[in-house]
Short mmCIF file of C-alpha atoms in Angstrom, two decimals:
data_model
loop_
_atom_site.label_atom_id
_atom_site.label_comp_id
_atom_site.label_asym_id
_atom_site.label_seq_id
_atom_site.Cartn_x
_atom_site.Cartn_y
_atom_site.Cartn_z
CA UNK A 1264 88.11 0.64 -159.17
CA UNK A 1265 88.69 4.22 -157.92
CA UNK A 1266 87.67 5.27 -154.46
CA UNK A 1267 88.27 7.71 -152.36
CA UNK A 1268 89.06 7.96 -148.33
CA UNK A 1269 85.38 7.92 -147.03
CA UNK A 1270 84.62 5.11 -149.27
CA UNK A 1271 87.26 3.13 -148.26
CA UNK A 1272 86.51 3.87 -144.32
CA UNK A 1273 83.32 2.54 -145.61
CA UNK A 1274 84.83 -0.62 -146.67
CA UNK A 1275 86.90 -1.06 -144.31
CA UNK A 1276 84.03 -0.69 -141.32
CA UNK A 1277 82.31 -3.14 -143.32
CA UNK A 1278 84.92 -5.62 -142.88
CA UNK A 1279 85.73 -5.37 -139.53
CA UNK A 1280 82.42 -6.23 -138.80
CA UNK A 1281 81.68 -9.10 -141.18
CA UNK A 1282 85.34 -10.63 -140.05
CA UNK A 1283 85.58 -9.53 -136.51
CA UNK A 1284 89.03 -8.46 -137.70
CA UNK A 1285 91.44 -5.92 -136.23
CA UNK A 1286 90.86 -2.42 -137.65
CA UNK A 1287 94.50 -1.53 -138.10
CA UNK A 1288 94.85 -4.52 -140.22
CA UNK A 1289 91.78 -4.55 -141.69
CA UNK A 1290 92.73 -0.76 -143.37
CA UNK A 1291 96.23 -1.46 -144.24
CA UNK A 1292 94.24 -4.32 -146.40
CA UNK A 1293 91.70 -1.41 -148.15
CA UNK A 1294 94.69 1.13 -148.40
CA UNK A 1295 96.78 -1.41 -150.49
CA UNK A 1296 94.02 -2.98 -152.37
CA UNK A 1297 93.01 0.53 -153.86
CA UNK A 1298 95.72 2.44 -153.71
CA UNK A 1299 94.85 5.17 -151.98
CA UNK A 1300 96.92 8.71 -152.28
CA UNK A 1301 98.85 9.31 -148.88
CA UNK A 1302 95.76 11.81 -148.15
CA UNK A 1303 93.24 9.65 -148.75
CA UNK A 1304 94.23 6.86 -147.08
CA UNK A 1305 95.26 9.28 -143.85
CA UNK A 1306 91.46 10.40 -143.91
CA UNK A 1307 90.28 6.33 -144.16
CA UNK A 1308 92.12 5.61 -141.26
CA UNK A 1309 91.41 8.51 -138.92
CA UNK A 1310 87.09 8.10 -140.41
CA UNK A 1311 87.27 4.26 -139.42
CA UNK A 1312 89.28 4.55 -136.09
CA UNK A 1313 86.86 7.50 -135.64
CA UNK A 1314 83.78 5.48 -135.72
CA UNK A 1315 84.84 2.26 -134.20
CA UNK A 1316 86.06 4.98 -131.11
CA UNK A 1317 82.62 6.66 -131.39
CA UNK A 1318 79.61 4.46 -132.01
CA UNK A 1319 77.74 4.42 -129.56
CA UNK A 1320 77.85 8.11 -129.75
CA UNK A 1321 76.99 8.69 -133.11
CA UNK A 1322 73.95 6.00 -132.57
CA UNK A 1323 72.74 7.91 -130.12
CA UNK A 1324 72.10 11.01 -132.40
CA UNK A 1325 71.62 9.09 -135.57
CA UNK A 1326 68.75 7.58 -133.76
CA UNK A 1327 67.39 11.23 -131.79
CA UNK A 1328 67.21 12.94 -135.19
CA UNK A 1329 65.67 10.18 -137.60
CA UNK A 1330 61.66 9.77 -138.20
CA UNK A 1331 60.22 6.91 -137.25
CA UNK A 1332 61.44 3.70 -135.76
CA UNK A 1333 62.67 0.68 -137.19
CA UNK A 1334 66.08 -0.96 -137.69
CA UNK A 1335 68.86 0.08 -139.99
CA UNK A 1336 70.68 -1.70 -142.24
CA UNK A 1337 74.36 -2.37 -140.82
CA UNK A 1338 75.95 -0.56 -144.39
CA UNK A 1339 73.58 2.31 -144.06
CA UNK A 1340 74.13 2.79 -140.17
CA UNK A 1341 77.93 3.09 -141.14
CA UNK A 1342 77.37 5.41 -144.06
CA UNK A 1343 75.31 7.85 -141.09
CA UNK A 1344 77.90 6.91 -138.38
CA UNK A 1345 80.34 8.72 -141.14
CA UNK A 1346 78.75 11.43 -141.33
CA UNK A 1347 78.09 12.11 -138.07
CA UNK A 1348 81.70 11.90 -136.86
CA UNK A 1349 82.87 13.90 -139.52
CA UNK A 1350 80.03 16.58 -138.30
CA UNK A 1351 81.26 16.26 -134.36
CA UNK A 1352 84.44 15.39 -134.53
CA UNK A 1353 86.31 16.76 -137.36
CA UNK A 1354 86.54 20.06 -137.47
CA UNK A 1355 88.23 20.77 -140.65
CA UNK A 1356 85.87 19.12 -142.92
CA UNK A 1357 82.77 21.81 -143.85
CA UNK A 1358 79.67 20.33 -142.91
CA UNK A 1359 78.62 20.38 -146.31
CA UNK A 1360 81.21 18.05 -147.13
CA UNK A 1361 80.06 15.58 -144.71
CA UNK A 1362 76.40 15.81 -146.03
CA UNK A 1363 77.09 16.07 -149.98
CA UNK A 1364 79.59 13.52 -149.53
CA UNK A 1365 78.00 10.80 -147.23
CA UNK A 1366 74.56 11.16 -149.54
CA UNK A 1367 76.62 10.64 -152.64
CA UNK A 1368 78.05 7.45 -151.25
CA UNK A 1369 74.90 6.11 -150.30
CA UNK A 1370 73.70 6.64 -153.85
CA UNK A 1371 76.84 5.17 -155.34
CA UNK A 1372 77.01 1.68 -152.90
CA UNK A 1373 73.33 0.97 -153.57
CA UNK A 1374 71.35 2.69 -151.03
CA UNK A 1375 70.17 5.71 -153.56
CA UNK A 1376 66.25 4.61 -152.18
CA UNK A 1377 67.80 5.83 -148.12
CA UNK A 1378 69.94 8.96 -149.70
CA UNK A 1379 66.53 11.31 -148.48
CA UNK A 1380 67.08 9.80 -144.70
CA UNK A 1381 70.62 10.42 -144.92
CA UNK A 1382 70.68 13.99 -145.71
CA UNK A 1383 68.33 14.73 -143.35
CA UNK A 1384 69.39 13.43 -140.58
CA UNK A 1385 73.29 15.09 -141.31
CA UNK A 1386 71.33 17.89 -141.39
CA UNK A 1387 69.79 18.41 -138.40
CA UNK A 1388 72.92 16.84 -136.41
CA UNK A 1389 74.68 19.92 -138.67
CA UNK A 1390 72.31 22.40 -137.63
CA UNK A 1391 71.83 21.59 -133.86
CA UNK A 1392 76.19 20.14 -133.58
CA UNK A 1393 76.68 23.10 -131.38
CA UNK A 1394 73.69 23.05 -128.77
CA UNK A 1395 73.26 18.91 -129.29
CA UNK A 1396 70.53 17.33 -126.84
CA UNK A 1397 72.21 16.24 -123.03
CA UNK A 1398 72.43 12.36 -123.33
CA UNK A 1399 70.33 11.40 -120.26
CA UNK A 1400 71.25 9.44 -117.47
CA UNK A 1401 74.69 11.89 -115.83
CA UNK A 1402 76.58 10.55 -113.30
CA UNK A 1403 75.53 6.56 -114.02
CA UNK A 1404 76.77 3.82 -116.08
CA UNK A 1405 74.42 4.35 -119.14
CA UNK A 1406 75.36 7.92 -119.49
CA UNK A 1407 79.32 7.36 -119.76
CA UNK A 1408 78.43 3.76 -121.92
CA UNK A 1409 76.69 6.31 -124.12
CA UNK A 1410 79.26 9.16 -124.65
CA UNK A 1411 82.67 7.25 -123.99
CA UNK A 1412 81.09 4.55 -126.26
CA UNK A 1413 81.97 1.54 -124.74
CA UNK A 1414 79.96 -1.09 -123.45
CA UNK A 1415 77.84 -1.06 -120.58
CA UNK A 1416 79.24 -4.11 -118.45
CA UNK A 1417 82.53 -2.57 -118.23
CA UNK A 1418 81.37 0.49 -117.16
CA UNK A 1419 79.06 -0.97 -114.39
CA UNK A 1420 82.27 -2.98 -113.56
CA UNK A 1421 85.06 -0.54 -113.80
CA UNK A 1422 82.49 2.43 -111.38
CA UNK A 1423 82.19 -0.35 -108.97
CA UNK A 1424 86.05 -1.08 -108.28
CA UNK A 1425 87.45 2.25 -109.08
CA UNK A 1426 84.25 5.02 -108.92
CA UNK A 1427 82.64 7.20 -110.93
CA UNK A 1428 85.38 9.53 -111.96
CA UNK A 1429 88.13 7.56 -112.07
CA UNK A 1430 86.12 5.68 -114.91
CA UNK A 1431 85.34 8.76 -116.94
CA UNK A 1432 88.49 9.49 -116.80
CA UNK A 1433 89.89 6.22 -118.11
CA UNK A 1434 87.02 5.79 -120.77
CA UNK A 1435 87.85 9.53 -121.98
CA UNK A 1436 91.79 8.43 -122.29
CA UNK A 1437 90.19 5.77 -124.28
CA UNK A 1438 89.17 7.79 -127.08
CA UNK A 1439 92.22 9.99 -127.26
CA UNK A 1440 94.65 9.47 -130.18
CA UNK A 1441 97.54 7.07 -128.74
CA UNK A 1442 101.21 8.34 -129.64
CA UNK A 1443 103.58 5.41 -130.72
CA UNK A 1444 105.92 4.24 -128.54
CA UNK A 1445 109.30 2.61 -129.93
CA UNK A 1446 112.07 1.13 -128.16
CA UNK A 1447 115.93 1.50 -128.98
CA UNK A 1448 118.09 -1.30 -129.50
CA UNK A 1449 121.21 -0.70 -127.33
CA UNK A 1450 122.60 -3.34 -128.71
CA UNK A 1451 123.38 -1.49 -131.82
CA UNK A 1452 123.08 2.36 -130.80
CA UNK A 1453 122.94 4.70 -127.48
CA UNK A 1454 119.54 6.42 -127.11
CA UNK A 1455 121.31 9.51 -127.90
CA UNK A 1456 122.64 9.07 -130.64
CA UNK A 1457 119.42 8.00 -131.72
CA UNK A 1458 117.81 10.99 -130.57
CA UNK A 1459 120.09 12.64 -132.66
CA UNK A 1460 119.23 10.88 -136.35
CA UNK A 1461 115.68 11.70 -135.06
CA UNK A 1462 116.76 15.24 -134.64
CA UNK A 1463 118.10 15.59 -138.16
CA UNK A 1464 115.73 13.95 -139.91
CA UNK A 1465 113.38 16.14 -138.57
CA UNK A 1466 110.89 14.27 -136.68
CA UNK A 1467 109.50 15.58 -133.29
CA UNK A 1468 109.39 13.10 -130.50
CA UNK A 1469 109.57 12.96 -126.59
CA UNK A 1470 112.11 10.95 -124.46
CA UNK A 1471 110.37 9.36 -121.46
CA UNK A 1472 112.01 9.09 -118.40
CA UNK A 1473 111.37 5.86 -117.52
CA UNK A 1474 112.08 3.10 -119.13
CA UNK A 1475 115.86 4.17 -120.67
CA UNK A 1476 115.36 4.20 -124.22
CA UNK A 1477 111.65 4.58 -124.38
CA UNK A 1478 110.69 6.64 -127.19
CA UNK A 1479 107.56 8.86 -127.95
CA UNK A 1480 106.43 9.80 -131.53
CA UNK A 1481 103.10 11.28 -132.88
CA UNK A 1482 102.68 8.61 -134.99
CA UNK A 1483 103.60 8.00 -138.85
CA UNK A 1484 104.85 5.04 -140.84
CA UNK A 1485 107.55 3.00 -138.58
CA UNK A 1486 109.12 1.18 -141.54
CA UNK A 1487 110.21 5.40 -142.52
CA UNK A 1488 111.88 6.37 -139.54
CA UNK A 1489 115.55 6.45 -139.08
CA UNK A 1490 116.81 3.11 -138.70
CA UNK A 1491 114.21 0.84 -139.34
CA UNK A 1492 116.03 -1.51 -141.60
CA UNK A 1493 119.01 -1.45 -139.74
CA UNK A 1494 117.27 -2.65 -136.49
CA UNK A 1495 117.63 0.40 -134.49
CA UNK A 1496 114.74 0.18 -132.68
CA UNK A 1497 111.55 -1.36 -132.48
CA UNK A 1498 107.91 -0.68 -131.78
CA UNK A 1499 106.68 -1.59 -128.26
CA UNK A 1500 104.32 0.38 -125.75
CA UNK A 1501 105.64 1.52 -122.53
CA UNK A 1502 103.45 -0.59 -120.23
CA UNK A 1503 105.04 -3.27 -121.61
CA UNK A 1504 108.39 -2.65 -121.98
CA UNK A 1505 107.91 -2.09 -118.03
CA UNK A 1506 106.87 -5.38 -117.70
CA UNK A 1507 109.75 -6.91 -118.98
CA UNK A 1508 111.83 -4.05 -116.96
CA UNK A 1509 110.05 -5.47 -114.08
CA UNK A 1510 110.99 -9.12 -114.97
CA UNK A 1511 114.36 -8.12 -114.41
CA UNK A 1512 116.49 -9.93 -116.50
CA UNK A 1513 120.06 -10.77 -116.36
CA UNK A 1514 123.15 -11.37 -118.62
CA UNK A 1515 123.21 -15.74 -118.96
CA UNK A 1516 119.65 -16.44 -117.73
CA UNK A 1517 117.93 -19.23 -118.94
CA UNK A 1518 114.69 -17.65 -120.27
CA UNK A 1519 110.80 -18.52 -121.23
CA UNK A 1520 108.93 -16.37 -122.61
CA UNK A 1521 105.57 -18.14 -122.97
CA UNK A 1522 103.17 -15.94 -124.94
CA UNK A 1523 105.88 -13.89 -126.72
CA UNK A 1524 104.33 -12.68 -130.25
CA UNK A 1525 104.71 -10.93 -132.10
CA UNK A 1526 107.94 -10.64 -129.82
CA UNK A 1527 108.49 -7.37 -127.72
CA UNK A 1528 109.12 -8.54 -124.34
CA UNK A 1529 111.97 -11.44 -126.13
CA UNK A 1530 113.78 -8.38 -127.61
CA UNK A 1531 113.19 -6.21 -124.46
CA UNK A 1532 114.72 -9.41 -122.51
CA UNK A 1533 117.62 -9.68 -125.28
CA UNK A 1534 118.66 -6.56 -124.95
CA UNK A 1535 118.69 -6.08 -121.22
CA UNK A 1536 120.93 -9.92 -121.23
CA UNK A 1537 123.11 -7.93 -123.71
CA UNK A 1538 121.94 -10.68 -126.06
CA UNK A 1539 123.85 -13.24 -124.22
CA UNK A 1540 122.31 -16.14 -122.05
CA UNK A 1541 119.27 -17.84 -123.59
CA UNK A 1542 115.47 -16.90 -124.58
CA UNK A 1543 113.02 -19.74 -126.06
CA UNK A 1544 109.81 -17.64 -127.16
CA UNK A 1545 106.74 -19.69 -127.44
CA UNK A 1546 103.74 -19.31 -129.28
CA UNK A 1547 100.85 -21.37 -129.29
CA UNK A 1548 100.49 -20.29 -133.66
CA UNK A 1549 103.24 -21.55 -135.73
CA UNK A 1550 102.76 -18.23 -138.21
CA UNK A 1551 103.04 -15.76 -135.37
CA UNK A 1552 106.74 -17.33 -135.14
CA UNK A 1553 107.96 -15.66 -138.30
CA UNK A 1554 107.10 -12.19 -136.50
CA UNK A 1555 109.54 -13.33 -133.76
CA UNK A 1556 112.53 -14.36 -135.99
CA UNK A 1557 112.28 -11.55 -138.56
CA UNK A 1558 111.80 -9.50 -135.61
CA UNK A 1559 115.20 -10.40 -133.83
CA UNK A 1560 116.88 -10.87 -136.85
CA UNK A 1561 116.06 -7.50 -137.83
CA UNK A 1562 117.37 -6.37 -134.40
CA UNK A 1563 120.88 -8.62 -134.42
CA UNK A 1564 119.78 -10.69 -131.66
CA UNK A 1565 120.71 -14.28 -132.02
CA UNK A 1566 119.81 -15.87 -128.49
CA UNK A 1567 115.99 -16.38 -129.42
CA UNK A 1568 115.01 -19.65 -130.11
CA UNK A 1569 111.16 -19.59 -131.47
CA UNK A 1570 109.43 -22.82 -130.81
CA UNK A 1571 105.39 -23.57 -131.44
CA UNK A 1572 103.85 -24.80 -127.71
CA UNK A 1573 100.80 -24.67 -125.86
CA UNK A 1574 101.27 -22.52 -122.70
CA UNK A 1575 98.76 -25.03 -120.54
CA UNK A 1576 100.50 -28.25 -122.19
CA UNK A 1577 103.27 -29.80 -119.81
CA UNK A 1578 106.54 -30.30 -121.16
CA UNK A 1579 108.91 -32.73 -119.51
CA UNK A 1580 111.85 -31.38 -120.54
CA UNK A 1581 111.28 -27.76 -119.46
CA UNK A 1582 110.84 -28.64 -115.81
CA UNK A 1583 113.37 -26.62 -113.50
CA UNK A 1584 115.00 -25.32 -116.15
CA UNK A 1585 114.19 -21.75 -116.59
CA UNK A 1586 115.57 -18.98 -114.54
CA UNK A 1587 112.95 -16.42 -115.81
CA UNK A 1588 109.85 -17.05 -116.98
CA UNK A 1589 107.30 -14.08 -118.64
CA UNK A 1590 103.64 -15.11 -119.33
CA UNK A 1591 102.23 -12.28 -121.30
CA UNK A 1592 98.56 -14.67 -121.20
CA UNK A 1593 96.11 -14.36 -123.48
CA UNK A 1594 93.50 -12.20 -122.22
CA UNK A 1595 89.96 -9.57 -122.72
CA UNK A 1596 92.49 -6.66 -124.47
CA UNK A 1597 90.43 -4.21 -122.69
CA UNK A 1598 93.47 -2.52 -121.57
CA UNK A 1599 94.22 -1.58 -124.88
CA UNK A 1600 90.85 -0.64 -126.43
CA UNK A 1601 92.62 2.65 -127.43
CA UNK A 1602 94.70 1.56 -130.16
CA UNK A 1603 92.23 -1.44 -130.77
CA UNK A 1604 88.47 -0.27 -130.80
CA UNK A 1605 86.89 -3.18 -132.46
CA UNK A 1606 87.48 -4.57 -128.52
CA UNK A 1607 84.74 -2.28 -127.51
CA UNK A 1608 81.77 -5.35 -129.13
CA UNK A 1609 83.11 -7.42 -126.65
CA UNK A 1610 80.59 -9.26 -124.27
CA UNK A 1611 81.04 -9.75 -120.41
CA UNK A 1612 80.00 -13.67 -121.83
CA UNK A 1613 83.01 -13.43 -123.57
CA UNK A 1614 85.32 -12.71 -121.02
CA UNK A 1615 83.71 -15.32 -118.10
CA UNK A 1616 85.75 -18.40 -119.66
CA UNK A 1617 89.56 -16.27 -119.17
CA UNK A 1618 90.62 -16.61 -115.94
CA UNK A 1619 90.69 -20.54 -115.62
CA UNK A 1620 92.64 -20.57 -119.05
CA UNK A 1621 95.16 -17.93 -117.41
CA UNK A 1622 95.12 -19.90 -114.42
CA UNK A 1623 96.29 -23.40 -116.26
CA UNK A 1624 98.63 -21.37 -118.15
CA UNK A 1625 100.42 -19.85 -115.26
CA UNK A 1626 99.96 -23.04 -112.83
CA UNK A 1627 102.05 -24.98 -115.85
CA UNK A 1628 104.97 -22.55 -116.17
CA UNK A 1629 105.39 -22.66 -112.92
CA UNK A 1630 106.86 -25.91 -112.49
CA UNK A 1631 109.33 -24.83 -115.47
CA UNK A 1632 110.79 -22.45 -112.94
CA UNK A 1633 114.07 -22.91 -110.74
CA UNK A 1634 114.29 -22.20 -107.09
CA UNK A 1635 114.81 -18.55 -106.67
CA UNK A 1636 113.47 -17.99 -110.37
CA UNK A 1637 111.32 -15.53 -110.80
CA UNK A 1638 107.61 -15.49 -112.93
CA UNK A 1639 106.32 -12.44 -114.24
CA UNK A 1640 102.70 -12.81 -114.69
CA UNK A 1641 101.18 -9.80 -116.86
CA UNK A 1642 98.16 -9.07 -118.97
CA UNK A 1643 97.11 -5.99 -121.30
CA UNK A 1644 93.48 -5.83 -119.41
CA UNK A 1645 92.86 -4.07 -116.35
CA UNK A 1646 89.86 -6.53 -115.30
CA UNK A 1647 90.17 -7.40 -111.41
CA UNK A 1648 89.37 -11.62 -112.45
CA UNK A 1649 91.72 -11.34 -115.34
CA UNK A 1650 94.41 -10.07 -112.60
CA UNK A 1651 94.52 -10.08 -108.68
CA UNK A 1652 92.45 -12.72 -108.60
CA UNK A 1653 93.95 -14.80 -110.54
CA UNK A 1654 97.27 -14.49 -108.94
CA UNK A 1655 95.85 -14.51 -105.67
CA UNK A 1656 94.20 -17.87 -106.33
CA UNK A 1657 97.75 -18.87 -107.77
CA UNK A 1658 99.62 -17.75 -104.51
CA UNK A 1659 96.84 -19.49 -102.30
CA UNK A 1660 97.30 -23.05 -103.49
CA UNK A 1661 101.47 -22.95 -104.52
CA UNK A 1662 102.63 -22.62 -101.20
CA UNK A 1663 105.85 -22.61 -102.95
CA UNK A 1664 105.51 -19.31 -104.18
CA UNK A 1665 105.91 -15.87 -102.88
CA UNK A 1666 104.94 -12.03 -104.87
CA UNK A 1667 107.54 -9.89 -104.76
CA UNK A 1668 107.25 -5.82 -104.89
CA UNK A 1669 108.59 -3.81 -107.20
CA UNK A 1670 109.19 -0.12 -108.03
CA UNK A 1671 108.74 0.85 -111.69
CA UNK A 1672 109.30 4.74 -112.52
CA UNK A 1673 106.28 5.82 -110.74
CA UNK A 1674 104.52 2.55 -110.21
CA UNK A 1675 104.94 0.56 -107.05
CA UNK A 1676 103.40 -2.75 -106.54
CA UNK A 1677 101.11 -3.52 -104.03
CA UNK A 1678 101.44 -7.28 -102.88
CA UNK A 1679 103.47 -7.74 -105.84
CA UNK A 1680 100.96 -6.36 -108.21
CA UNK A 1681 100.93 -3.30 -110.05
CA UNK A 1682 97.80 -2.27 -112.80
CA UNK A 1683 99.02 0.66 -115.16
CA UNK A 1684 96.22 2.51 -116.30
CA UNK A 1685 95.74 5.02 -119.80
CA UNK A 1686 94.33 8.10 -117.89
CA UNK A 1687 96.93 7.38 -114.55
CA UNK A 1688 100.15 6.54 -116.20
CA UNK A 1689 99.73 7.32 -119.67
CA UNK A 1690 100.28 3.95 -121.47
CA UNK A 1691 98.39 1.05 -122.67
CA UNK A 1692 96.51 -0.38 -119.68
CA UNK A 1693 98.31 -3.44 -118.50
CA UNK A 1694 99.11 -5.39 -115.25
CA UNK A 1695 102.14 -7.14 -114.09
CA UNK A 1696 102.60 -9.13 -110.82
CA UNK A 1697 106.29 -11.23 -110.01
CA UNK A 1698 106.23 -14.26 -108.47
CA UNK A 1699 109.65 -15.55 -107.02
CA UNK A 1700 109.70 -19.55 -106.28
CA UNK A 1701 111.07 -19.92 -102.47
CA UNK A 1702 111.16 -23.94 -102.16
#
């Protein structure tokens, strides 16, 4: 069956909320299924990121301009949600386009009896996109839940730590395109003469300061660039490449990384050791292995050992073995609802049961550490009980244990702790804190 990009955003939206999937997946899926022409699929992607980014948003005026009360069906709230971004957001689409187009699909995927409601409301959000209605409620947590889409609890949460404007700012960053980041492999090539197969296959990117080799593209397919198959680089944002920077790891270390898939912070490790010395990488999924060993096979880095464990399981063997351990823990994601919007429907329920896993998690690795080992502890959230308080808890009953400060480009720690934030220091949001064992 034929379909074109908007249809397939459709599909694609519907998915992601039927399987509480991950949108980037969740596309690739309705790309390859039907095919889509390289333009196409470019306008399903941007259409569902769009919408998952802007919601809330759209809600609000779907619901200001339609007659009547009453709930929508989920299909036909997507079809208007559609629409609507197309209307506010994309400005090289005619608004007639939007309209014709949305009211066509709602005809085509059953909803023919609803194509009357759909056209007018596109309508008047097409007539009035230019002088839209003030969303009420300026300066509180309801307003920026409202425009910044996201949900309320972490608004409340984030004003209260950090302030008003601080939190526009970081829910704004939010919902700007994020650039890919990708990571040379010195093992193989210098950064400049990377830079310079960039430079003649004519693709524009940005080489940050800090870390070396850090690499900043607009985006694109990463299997086309320069090098891929050769395992000249690989794909990794810049928060956490810092946090395995930060780690600090040397040539002939023992090595754990605890949470490693699908692998970045192993081959970050590898490559800093000068692939010599030892890395097991742990995950607690048997599949996500294969991402670690294609990954560092791709890369030519043969001191990886992948190995299926639970990071709160003891294991005898490990004890005092390791001179480095990295626990990347499982955590909310909220630190990287940019790039991953379907994290916006989380609940603050969801999030209450975290901190005591991450605290078993990172009370076991620490007896797999060696005196004067270090423990990076690091998460891609920027929730206070996800972070400080969780290693504060950790330092206040392992006596054993001290945080030790860091510089990182720009970043310095503070106790040991450091949280990178989108809007602040342009990267995912993530937080690292080292530990150092002292007795």
């Amino acid at each position: 069956m034929e379909i074109n990009g908007r249809e397939a955003a459709l599909a694609a939206l519907e998915r992601c909320r039927r399987e509480g999937a991950w949108s980037g997946e969740v596309i690739d899926r309705v790309i390859t299924k039907y095919s889509l022409p390289r333009r196409e699929a470019a306008l399903a992607s941007r259409l569902c990121l769009g919408v998952l980014q802007n919601s809330t948003y759209c809600d609000y005026y779907i619901d200001f301009y339609r007659k009547g009360g009453g709930k929508l069906e989920p299909k036909l709230r997507d079809i208007l949600r559609l629409g609507v971004y197309q209307l506010l957001f994309l400005d090289k689409i005619p608004d007639s386009a939007a309209v014709n187009e949305s009211v066509a699909i709602s005809k085509k995927t059953g909803y023919g009896r609803a194509s009357g409601l759909v056209n007018a409301v596109l309508r008047r959000v097409a007539e009035n996109k230019n002088a839209l209605p003030e969303i009420p409620g300026k300066g509180g947590a309801e307003y920026l839940s409202v425009k910044y889409s996201h949900p309320l609890w972490l608004c409340e949460r984030i004003i209260a730590e950090k302030g008003y404007d601080f939190t526009e700012a970081f829910l704004r960053e939010n919902n700007n395109p994020s650039p890919l980041n990708i990571q040379v492999n010195r093992l193989k090539i210098s950064v400049s003469d990377y830079e310079k197969m960039l430079d003649e296959a004519g693709i524009e990117f940005s080489c940050l300061q800090y870390p070396a080799g850090c690499i900043e593209l607009k985006g694109g397919s990463v299997t086309s660039l320069p090098g891929y198959d050769e395992g000249l680089f690989y794909v990794q944002d810049r928060a956490a490449r810092t946090a395995a920077e930060i780690a600090g790891a040397q040539v002939g270390m023992k090595v754990l990384d605890a949470c490693a898939a699908p692998g970045g912070k192993s081959f970050a490790t590898a490559i800093a050791m000068e692939n010599r010395g030892e890395i097991i990488s742990c995950d607690l999924h048997e599949k996500k292995l294969r991402l670690i060993n294609s990954g560092a096979n791709r890369l030519g880095i043969d001191i990886i050992t992948a190995e299926a464990r639970d990071g709160r399981e003891f294991e005898p063997e490990y004890e005092n073995k390791f001179d480095l351990i990295i626990a990347d823990v499982p955590c909310s994601g909220l630190g990287v609802i940019g790039k991953k919007p379907e994290i916006r429907q989380k609940s603050a329920e969801e999030i209450i049961g975290l901190p005591a896993i991450q605290r078993d998690i990172l009370n076991n690795l620490s007896k797999y550490l060696k005196l004067g080992g270090t423990l990076l502890y690091s998460t891609c959230t920027v929730l206070k009980c996800e972070n400080e308080d969780v290693v504060q808890g950790f330092l206040k009953e392992n006596q054993n244990f001290e945080a030790v400060d860091f510089r990182a480009g720009n970043a310095s720690s503070v106790n040991g702790m450091y949280t990178f934030w989108p809007n602040a220091d342009k990267c995912d949001g993530f937080f690292a804190a080292k530990l150092r064992r002292i007795r």
